[in-house]
Amino acid sequence: NKLMRKILLLLGLIIGLSAAASAKDTYTHDASVLPQAARTTLANNFKAGISVIKIDKNLGRISEYEVILVDGTEISFDRSGEWENVETAANNSVPAVMIPKAIADHVAKSQPGENIVGLKKEHGGYDIELANGIEMKFDKKGNFRHYDD
């Protein structure tokens, strides 16, 4: 009886792993696959068109949307369409309206003239990258925490 339970558990694990392996990421150019919140963020903040959308799947469920624009900007959205990460080329910058004011103000004072080329929401706040390669961490309210290596 104990052996039978172990066999069934192992069999279930094997079936689960093979199902997860077969749940492949998909690619498209069609913005209609994105949740409305993601489409709104793109329309309101980015001028460049969509080059490709990668739909990441985990255990058969959508876990993330990765959008690459024709200008090279990359935006990651969670499954509900909320942006998580924005990365632009060094000669570009993250749209100002997406950057919390306290962060924008701190960067303008401490690193004048530097573009914010990366903005990532993290559990405790924000991680930003400047065009000069400097990375900084901020809390959820936009208060500077520290420079990152």
Tab-separated table of N, CA and C in Angstrom:
chain	number	residue	atom	x	y	z
A	1	ASN	N	0.837	-1.202	0.000
A	1	ASN	CA	0.000	0.000	0.000
A	1	ASN	C	0.876	1.257	0.000
A	2	LYS	N	1.908	1.261	0.836
A	2	LYS	CA	2.843	2.377	0.893
A	2	LYS	C	3.621	2.491	-0.417
A	3	LEU	N	4.004	1.326	-0.959
A	3	LEU	CA	4.723	1.289	-2.233
A	3	LEU	C	3.830	1.811	-3.358
A	4	MET	N	2.575	1.437	-3.340
A	4	MET	CA	1.627	1.877	-4.367
A	4	MET	C	1.459	3.400	-4.324
A	5	ARG	N	1.395	3.990	-3.120
A	5	ARG	CA	1.281	5.443	-2.988
A	5	ARG	C	2.517	6.133	-3.561
A	6	LYS	N	3.698	5.578	-3.276
A	6	LYS	CA	4.939	6.150	-3.808
A	6	LYS	C	4.968	6.089	-5.323
A	7	ILE	N	4.509	4.966	-5.879
A	7	ILE	CA	4.478	4.818	-7.339
A	7	ILE	C	3.512	5.827	-7.951
A	8	LEU	N	2.340	5.967	-7.364
A	8	LEU	CA	1.352	6.931	-7.880
A	8	LEU	C	1.863	8.361	-7.751
A	9	LEU	N	2.535	8.666	-6.650
A	9	LEU	CA	3.093	9.999	-6.457
A	9	LEU	C	4.167	10.277	-7.499
A	10	LEU	N	5.045	9.315	-7.728
A	10	LEU	CA	6.095	9.450	-8.728
A	10	LEU	C	5.502	9.608	-10.122
A	11	LEU	N	4.490	8.806	-10.419
A	11	LEU	CA	3.824	8.884	-11.727
A	11	LEU	C	3.179	10.262	-11.913
A	12	GLY	N	2.526	10.774	-10.870
A	12	GLY	CA	1.917	12.109	-10.938
A	12	GLY	C	2.959	13.185	-11.153
A	13	LEU	N	4.104	13.038	-10.490
A	13	LEU	CA	5.198	13.998	-10.637
A	13	LEU	C	5.728	13.990	-12.074
A	14	ILE	N	5.903	12.805	-12.634
A	14	ILE	CA	6.402	12.684	-14.018
A	14	ILE	C	5.419	13.310	-14.997
A	15	ILE	N	4.145	13.039	-14.822
A	15	ILE	CA	3.123	13.619	-15.716
A	15	ILE	C	3.106	15.140	-15.575
A	16	GLY	N	3.208	15.631	-14.344
A	16	GLY	CA	3.221	17.077	-14.115
A	16	GLY	C	4.414	17.748	-14.756
A	17	LEU	N	5.581	17.142	-14.631
A	17	LEU	CA	6.788	17.718	-15.226
A	17	LEU	C	6.727	17.701	-16.745
A	18	SER	N	6.201	16.649	-17.324
A	18	SER	CA	6.119	16.610	-18.788
A	18	SER	C	5.089	17.611	-19.296
A	19	ALA	N	4.028	17.835	-18.535
A	19	ALA	CA	3.038	18.852	-18.930
A	19	ALA	C	3.650	20.247	-18.855
A	20	ALA	N	4.447	20.485	-17.821
A	20	ALA	CA	5.097	21.789	-17.679
A	20	ALA	C	6.094	22.015	-18.807
A	21	ALA	N	6.801	20.979	-19.178
A	21	ALA	CA	7.793	21.104	-20.253
A	21	ALA	C	7.126	21.380	-21.595
A	22	SER	N	5.907	20.886	-21.771
A	22	SER	CA	5.235	21.083	-23.053
A	22	SER	C	4.528	22.438	-23.145
A	23	ALA	N	4.438	23.153	-22.026
A	23	ALA	CA	3.799	24.476	-22.019
A	23	ALA	C	4.826	25.492	-22.495
A	24	LYS	N	4.967	25.636	-23.800
A	24	LYS	CA	6.001	26.494	-24.378
A	24	LYS	C	5.592	27.958	-24.375
A	25	ASP	N	6.623	28.798	-24.295
A	25	ASP	CA	6.412	30.225	-24.450
A	25	ASP	C	5.972	30.465	-25.892
A	26	THR	N	5.162	31.485	-26.097
A	26	THR	CA	4.715	31.790	-27.455
A	26	THR	C	5.089	33.227	-27.800
A	27	TYR	N	5.184	33.475	-29.108
A	27	TYR	CA	5.569	34.790	-29.616
A	27	TYR	C	4.501	35.292	-30.573
A	28	THR	N	4.277	36.603	-30.554
A	28	THR	CA	3.296	37.201	-31.454
A	28	THR	C	3.651	38.671	-31.682
A	29	HIS	N	2.989	39.260	-32.652
A	29	HIS	CA	3.108	40.708	-32.907
A	29	HIS	C	1.787	41.405	-32.585
A	30	ASP	N	0.801	40.630	-32.176
A	30	ASP	CA	-0.563	41.109	-31.990
A	30	ASP	C	-0.798	41.606	-30.565
A	31	ALA	N	-0.933	42.920	-30.405
A	31	ALA	CA	-1.119	43.527	-29.075
A	31	ALA	C	-2.419	43.095	-28.406
A	32	SER	N	-3.363	42.554	-29.167
A	32	SER	CA	-4.648	42.162	-28.567
A	32	SER	C	-4.497	41.007	-27.580
A	33	VAL	N	-3.351	40.306	-27.582
A	33	VAL	CA	-3.144	39.234	-26.602
A	33	VAL	C	-2.844	39.796	-25.215
A	34	LEU	N	-2.442	41.059	-25.159
A	34	LEU	CA	-2.092	41.679	-23.880
A	34	LEU	C	-3.334	42.064	-23.088
A	35	PRO	N	-3.246	41.991	-21.748
A	35	PRO	CA	-4.349	42.506	-20.928
A	35	PRO	C	-4.548	44.003	-21.200
A	36	GLN	N	-5.747	44.496	-20.971
A	36	GLN	CA	-6.073	45.893	-21.248
A	36	GLN	C	-5.120	46.856	-20.546
A	37	ALA	N	-4.758	46.577	-19.308
A	37	ALA	CA	-3.862	47.474	-18.561
A	37	ALA	C	-2.524	47.634	-19.281
A	38	ALA	N	-2.006	46.552	-19.838
A	38	ALA	CA	-0.735	46.605	-20.572
A	38	ALA	C	-0.895	47.408	-21.859
A	39	ARG	N	-1.988	47.192	-22.573
A	39	ARG	CA	-2.231	47.947	-23.821
A	39	ARG	C	-2.335	49.440	-23.522
A	40	THR	N	-2.990	49.796	-22.422
A	40	THR	CA	-3.138	51.201	-22.036
A	40	THR	C	-1.782	51.809	-21.704
A	41	THR	N	-0.960	51.091	-20.934
A	41	THR	CA	0.385	51.575	-20.584
A	41	THR	C	1.198	51.825	-21.846
A	42	LEU	N	1.152	50.893	-22.778
A	42	LEU	CA	1.900	51.047	-24.033
A	42	LEU	C	1.395	52.254	-24.823
A	43	ALA	N	0.086	52.362	-24.967
A	43	ALA	CA	-0.495	53.454	-25.765
A	43	ALA	C	-0.209	54.822	-25.156
A	44	ASN	N	-0.241	54.909	-23.825
A	44	ASN	CA	-0.072	56.202	-23.156
A	44	ASN	C	1.381	56.640	-22.988
A	45	ASN	N	2.325	55.708	-23.040
A	45	ASN	CA	3.694	56.033	-22.662
A	45	ASN	C	4.768	55.784	-23.715
A	46	PHE	N	4.452	55.057	-24.759
A	46	PHE	CA	5.477	54.688	-25.734
A	46	PHE	C	5.013	54.992	-27.145
A	47	LYS	N	5.885	55.659	-27.911
A	47	LYS	CA	5.549	56.004	-29.295
A	47	LYS	C	5.897	54.887	-30.269
A	48	ALA	N	6.969	54.142	-29.980
A	48	ALA	CA	7.431	53.098	-30.892
A	48	ALA	C	6.437	51.943	-30.944
A	49	GLY	N	6.315	51.354	-32.109
A	49	GLY	CA	5.423	50.214	-32.283
A	49	GLY	C	6.001	48.946	-31.680
A	50	ILE	N	5.176	47.911	-31.621
A	50	ILE	CA	5.577	46.630	-31.058
A	50	ILE	C	6.345	45.829	-32.108
A	51	SER	N	7.502	45.334	-31.713
A	51	SER	CA	8.275	44.447	-32.574
A	51	SER	C	7.841	43.004	-32.325
A	52	VAL	N	7.843	42.588	-31.062
A	52	VAL	CA	7.428	41.221	-30.721
A	52	VAL	C	6.939	41.177	-29.275
A	53	ILE	N	6.021	40.253	-29.017
A	53	ILE	CA	5.521	40.001	-27.671
A	53	ILE	C	5.814	38.542	-27.357
A	54	LYS	N	6.500	38.310	-26.247
A	54	LYS	CA	6.752	36.945	-25.792
A	54	LYS	C	5.828	36.691	-24.608
A	55	ILE	N	5.071	35.618	-24.697
A	55	ILE	CA	4.165	35.246	-23.612
A	55	ILE	C	4.833	34.099	-22.853
A	56	ASP	N	5.301	34.392	-21.646
A	56	ASP	CA	5.956	33.375	-20.818
A	56	ASP	C	4.894	32.570	-20.094
A	57	LYS	N	5.057	31.260	-20.127
A	57	LYS	CA	4.114	30.380	-19.439
A	57	LYS	C	4.858	29.543	-18.418
A	58	ASN	N	4.195	29.313	-17.293
A	58	ASN	CA	4.742	28.498	-16.224
A	58	ASN	C	3.646	27.535	-15.794
A	59	LEU	N	3.900	26.264	-15.924
A	59	LEU	CA	2.900	25.230	-15.620
A	59	LEU	C	1.605	25.468	-16.392
A	60	GLY	N	1.753	25.893	-17.638
A	60	GLY	CA	0.594	26.062	-18.507
A	60	GLY	C	-0.148	27.369	-18.341
A	61	ARG	N	0.209	28.166	-17.346
A	61	ARG	CA	-0.454	29.454	-17.117
A	61	ARG	C	0.475	30.585	-17.521
A	62	ILE	N	-0.113	31.653	-18.025
A	62	ILE	CA	0.692	32.819	-18.390
A	62	ILE	C	1.288	33.409	-17.118
A	63	SER	N	2.608	33.609	-17.119
A	63	SER	CA	3.253	34.192	-15.944
A	63	SER	C	3.703	35.620	-16.215
A	64	GLU	N	3.998	35.929	-17.487
A	64	GLU	CA	4.505	37.252	-17.803
A	64	GLU	C	4.415	37.506	-19.302
A	65	TYR	N	4.294	38.785	-19.639
A	65	TYR	CA	4.360	39.223	-21.034
A	65	TYR	C	5.613	40.080	-21.169
A	66	GLU	N	6.439	39.782	-22.162
A	66	GLU	CA	7.614	40.599	-22.439
A	66	GLU	C	7.405	41.240	-23.799
A	67	VAL	N	7.380	42.566	-23.814
A	67	VAL	CA	7.132	43.314	-25.045
A	67	VAL	C	8.412	44.015	-25.467
A	68	ILE	N	8.799	43.812	-26.706
A	68	ILE	CA	9.961	44.514	-27.260
A	68	ILE	C	9.448	45.449	-28.353
A	69	LEU	N	9.767	46.727	-28.209
A	69	LEU	CA	9.338	47.725	-29.180
A	69	LEU	C	10.380	47.855	-30.294
A	70	VAL	N	9.986	48.469	-31.406
A	70	VAL	CA	10.897	48.596	-32.544
A	70	VAL	C	12.126	49.458	-32.220
A	71	ASP	N	12.054	50.314	-31.202
A	71	ASP	CA	13.226	51.119	-30.821
A	71	ASP	C	14.133	50.382	-29.828
A	72	GLY	N	13.809	49.125	-29.525
A	72	GLY	CA	14.626	48.322	-28.620
A	72	GLY	C	14.188	48.345	-27.175
A	73	THR	N	13.225	49.189	-26.823
A	73	THR	CA	12.722	49.239	-25.453
A	73	THR	C	12.049	47.915	-25.116
A	74	GLU	N	12.299	47.427	-23.898
A	74	GLU	CA	11.675	46.194	-23.423
A	74	GLU	C	10.843	46.514	-22.190
A	75	ILE	N	9.589	46.022	-22.193
A	75	ILE	CA	8.696	46.221	-21.052
A	75	ILE	C	8.147	44.867	-20.652
A	76	SER	N	8.231	44.549	-19.360
A	76	SER	CA	7.658	43.311	-18.844
A	76	SER	C	6.387	43.655	-18.082
A	77	PHE	N	5.368	42.832	-18.313
A	77	PHE	CA	4.089	42.986	-17.620
A	77	PHE	C	3.753	41.681	-16.906
A	78	ASP	N	3.111	41.788	-15.731
A	78	ASP	CA	2.649	40.570	-15.080
A	78	ASP	C	1.387	40.072	-15.788
A	79	ARG	N	0.847	38.958	-15.334
A	79	ARG	CA	-0.281	38.360	-16.051
A	79	ARG	C	-1.533	39.223	-16.060
A	80	SER	N	-1.637	40.188	-15.129
A	80	SER	CA	-2.813	41.065	-15.126
A	80	SER	C	-2.575	42.342	-15.934
A	81	GLY	N	-1.340	42.516	-16.452
A	81	GLY	CA	-1.060	43.668	-17.307
A	81	GLY	C	-0.385	44.835	-16.618
A	82	GLU	N	0.033	44.651	-15.358
A	82	GLU	CA	0.752	45.711	-14.645
A	82	GLU	C	2.223	45.646	-15.032
A	83	TRP	N	2.823	46.795	-15.351
A	83	TRP	CA	4.230	46.766	-15.738
A	83	TRP	C	5.101	46.438	-14.543
A	84	GLU	N	6.174	45.690	-14.813
A	84	GLU	CA	7.114	45.282	-13.773
A	84	GLU	C	8.504	45.860	-14.020
A	85	ASN	N	8.864	46.002	-15.298
A	85	ASN	CA	10.225	46.370	-15.643
A	85	ASN	C	10.226	47.084	-16.990
A	86	VAL	N	11.010	48.158	-17.099
A	86	VAL	CA	11.173	48.885	-18.359
A	86	VAL	C	12.667	49.087	-18.573
A	87	GLU	N	13.152	48.717	-19.758
A	87	GLU	CA	14.556	48.935	-20.105
A	87	GLU	C	14.620	49.574	-21.479
A	88	THR	N	15.404	50.644	-21.578
A	88	THR	CA	15.554	51.335	-22.858
A	88	THR	C	17.033	51.361	-23.254
A	89	ALA	N	17.286	51.791	-24.472
A	89	ALA	CA	18.663	51.964	-24.922
A	89	ALA	C	19.282	53.143	-24.177
A	90	ALA	N	20.610	53.188	-24.129
A	90	ALA	CA	21.319	54.238	-23.383
A	90	ALA	C	21.014	55.643	-23.900
A	91	ASN	N	20.657	55.776	-25.181
A	91	ASN	CA	20.348	57.099	-25.741
A	91	ASN	C	18.868	57.450	-25.588
A	92	ASN	N	18.123	56.628	-24.903
A	92	ASN	CA	16.698	56.829	-24.686
A	92	ASN	C	16.488	56.968	-23.179
A	93	SER	N	15.243	56.990	-22.731
A	93	SER	CA	14.983	56.978	-21.292
A	93	SER	C	13.585	56.442	-21.030
A	94	VAL	N	13.389	55.967	-19.802
A	94	VAL	CA	12.076	55.501	-19.367
A	94	VAL	C	11.149	56.717	-19.380
A	95	PRO	N	9.912	56.574	-19.893
A	95	PRO	CA	8.989	57.722	-19.898
A	95	PRO	C	8.852	58.342	-18.506
A	96	ALA	N	8.982	59.647	-18.451
A	96	ALA	CA	8.971	60.380	-17.176
A	96	ALA	C	7.733	60.093	-16.337
A	97	VAL	N	6.576	59.916	-16.978
A	97	VAL	CA	5.345	59.699	-16.209
A	97	VAL	C	5.345	58.361	-15.472
A	98	MET	N	6.227	57.441	-15.860
A	98	MET	CA	6.290	56.136	-15.193
A	98	MET	C	7.212	56.168	-13.972
A	99	ILE	N	8.058	57.192	-13.871
A	99	ILE	CA	9.040	57.281	-12.795
A	99	ILE	C	8.443	58.058	-11.623
A	100	PRO	N	8.396	57.441	-10.437
A	100	PRO	CA	7.885	58.187	-9.280
A	100	PRO	C	8.653	59.501	-9.111
A	101	LYS	N	7.935	60.572	-8.785
A	101	LYS	CA	8.516	61.918	-8.720
A	101	LYS	C	9.718	61.991	-7.786
A	102	ALA	N	9.639	61.349	-6.625
A	102	ALA	CA	10.752	61.406	-5.667
A	102	ALA	C	12.020	60.803	-6.271
A	103	ILE	N	11.873	59.749	-7.069
A	103	ILE	CA	13.032	59.124	-7.717
A	103	ILE	C	13.592	60.058	-8.785
A	104	ALA	N	12.722	60.606	-9.614
A	104	ALA	CA	13.162	61.530	-10.669
A	104	ALA	C	13.891	62.731	-10.055
A	105	ASP	N	13.352	63.272	-8.963
A	105	ASP	CA	13.976	64.417	-8.302
A	105	ASP	C	15.349	64.056	-7.751
A	106	HIS	N	15.468	62.894	-7.111
A	106	HIS	CA	16.752	62.470	-6.539
A	106	HIS	C	17.807	62.293	-7.639
A	107	VAL	N	17.417	61.652	-8.733
A	107	VAL	CA	18.354	61.424	-9.835
A	107	VAL	C	18.786	62.761	-10.446
A	108	ALA	N	17.836	63.685	-10.618
A	108	ALA	CA	18.167	64.995	-11.203
A	108	ALA	C	19.197	65.737	-10.344
A	109	LYS	N	19.099	65.585	-9.014
A	109	LYS	CA	20.035	66.261	-8.111
A	109	LYS	C	21.372	65.533	-8.015
A	110	SER	N	21.323	64.207	-7.881
A	110	SER	CA	22.557	63.454	-7.617
A	110	SER	C	23.317	63.063	-8.881
A	111	GLN	N	22.608	62.951	-10.001
A	111	GLN	CA	23.232	62.548	-11.268
A	111	GLN	C	22.689	63.438	-12.391
A	112	PRO	N	22.948	64.735	-12.338
A	112	PRO	CA	22.339	65.652	-13.314
A	112	PRO	C	22.667	65.266	-14.756
A	113	GLY	N	21.623	65.324	-15.592
A	113	GLY	CA	21.777	65.049	-17.012
A	113	GLY	C	21.756	63.583	-17.385
A	114	GLU	N	21.685	62.685	-16.402
A	114	GLU	CA	21.674	61.250	-16.704
A	114	GLU	C	20.249	60.755	-16.947
A	115	ASN	N	20.086	59.978	-18.010
A	115	ASN	CA	18.792	59.362	-18.299
A	115	ASN	C	18.602	58.106	-17.462
A	116	ILE	N	17.360	57.900	-17.019
A	116	ILE	CA	17.003	56.636	-16.374
A	116	ILE	C	16.656	55.676	-17.513
A	117	VAL	N	17.480	54.642	-17.679
A	117	VAL	CA	17.282	53.702	-18.786
A	117	VAL	C	16.683	52.377	-18.323
A	118	GLY	N	16.598	52.186	-17.011
A	118	GLY	CA	15.991	50.976	-16.470
A	118	GLY	C	15.207	51.298	-15.219
A	119	LEU	N	13.993	50.780	-15.139
A	119	LEU	CA	13.135	50.978	-13.973
A	119	LEU	C	12.439	49.659	-13.692
A	120	LYS	N	12.700	49.112	-12.505
A	120	LYS	CA	12.131	47.811	-12.154
A	120	LYS	C	11.432	47.904	-10.813
A	121	LYS	N	10.182	47.425	-10.771
A	121	LYS	CA	9.464	47.331	-9.505
A	121	LYS	C	9.967	46.071	-8.806
A	122	GLU	N	10.320	46.238	-7.545
A	122	GLU	CA	10.755	45.102	-6.748
A	122	GLU	C	9.902	45.026	-5.502
A	123	HIS	N	10.064	43.952	-4.759
A	123	HIS	CA	9.255	43.722	-3.566
A	123	HIS	C	9.287	44.907	-2.609
A	124	GLY	N	10.484	45.453	-2.370
A	124	GLY	CA	10.594	46.538	-1.402
A	124	GLY	C	10.612	47.927	-2.001
A	125	GLY	N	10.486	48.042	-3.327
A	125	GLY	CA	10.526	49.361	-3.938
A	125	GLY	C	10.915	49.323	-5.397
A	126	TYR	N	11.934	50.109	-5.764
A	126	TYR	CA	12.337	50.248	-7.163
A	126	TYR	C	13.848	50.097	-7.305
A	127	ASP	N	14.234	49.552	-8.436
A	127	ASP	CA	15.643	49.443	-8.810
A	127	ASP	C	15.764	50.209	-10.126
A	128	ILE	N	16.669	51.186	-10.185
A	128	ILE	CA	16.817	51.941	-11.427
A	128	ILE	C	18.240	51.822	-11.940
A	129	GLU	N	18.385	51.986	-13.243
A	129	GLU	CA	19.700	52.018	-13.868
A	129	GLU	C	19.785	53.284	-14.701
A	130	LEU	N	20.923	53.962	-14.580
A	130	LEU	CA	21.157	55.182	-15.342
A	130	LEU	C	21.962	54.862	-16.595
A	131	ALA	N	21.937	55.759	-17.570
A	131	ALA	CA	22.667	55.569	-18.823
A	131	ALA	C	24.165	55.385	-18.585
A	132	ASN	N	24.696	55.948	-17.488
A	132	ASN	CA	26.123	55.819	-17.185
A	132	ASN	C	26.460	54.503	-16.475
A	133	GLY	N	25.449	53.641	-16.291
A	133	GLY	CA	25.668	52.332	-15.684
A	133	GLY	C	25.443	52.271	-14.189
A	134	ILE	N	25.263	53.421	-13.554
A	134	ILE	CA	25.019	53.439	-12.109
A	134	ILE	C	23.628	52.870	-11.820
A	135	GLU	N	23.558	52.014	-10.789
A	135	GLU	CA	22.283	51.441	-10.352
A	135	GLU	C	21.982	51.932	-8.949
A	136	MET	N	20.698	52.247	-8.715
A	136	MET	CA	20.277	52.782	-7.425
A	136	MET	C	19.016	52.062	-6.970
A	137	LYS	N	18.863	51.930	-5.659
A	137	LYS	CA	17.675	51.311	-5.074
A	137	LYS	C	16.901	52.366	-4.296
A	138	PHE	N	15.574	52.290	-4.420
A	138	PHE	CA	14.660	53.193	-3.725
A	138	PHE	C	13.572	52.366	-3.054
A	139	ASP	N	13.005	52.895	-1.970
A	139	ASP	CA	11.880	52.206	-1.344
A	139	ASP	C	10.595	52.501	-2.117
A	140	LYS	N	9.483	51.951	-1.649
A	140	LYS	CA	8.204	52.100	-2.361
A	140	LYS	C	7.743	53.551	-2.470
A	141	LYS	N	8.192	54.400	-1.533
A	141	LYS	CA	7.804	55.815	-1.559
A	141	LYS	C	8.757	56.657	-2.402
A	142	GLY	N	9.800	55.998	-2.948
A	142	GLY	CA	10.750	56.723	-3.783
A	142	GLY	C	11.923	57.310	-3.022
A	143	ASN	N	12.088	56.912	-1.748
A	143	ASN	CA	13.230	57.385	-0.964
A	143	ASN	C	14.476	56.585	-1.348
A	144	PHE	N	15.576	57.294	-1.583
A	144	PHE	CA	16.835	56.650	-1.944
A	144	PHE	C	17.288	55.737	-0.816
A	145	ARG	N	17.720	54.525	-1.165
A	145	ARG	CA	18.242	53.571	-0.187
A	145	ARG	C	19.754	53.424	-0.318
A	146	HIS	N	20.214	53.037	-1.508
A	146	HIS	CA	21.659	52.862	-1.699
A	146	HIS	C	21.977	52.645	-3.173
A	147	TYR	N	23.263	52.795	-3.463
A	147	TYR	CA	23.765	52.463	-4.793
A	147	TYR	C	23.920	50.954	-4.842
A	148	ASP	N	23.730	50.377	-6.022
A	148	ASP	CA	23.838	48.937	-6.183
A	148	ASP	C	25.063	48.630	-7.027
A	149	ASP	N	25.726	47.511	-6.749
A	149	ASP	CA	26.914	47.145	-7.535
A	149	ASP	C	26.474	46.531	-8.845
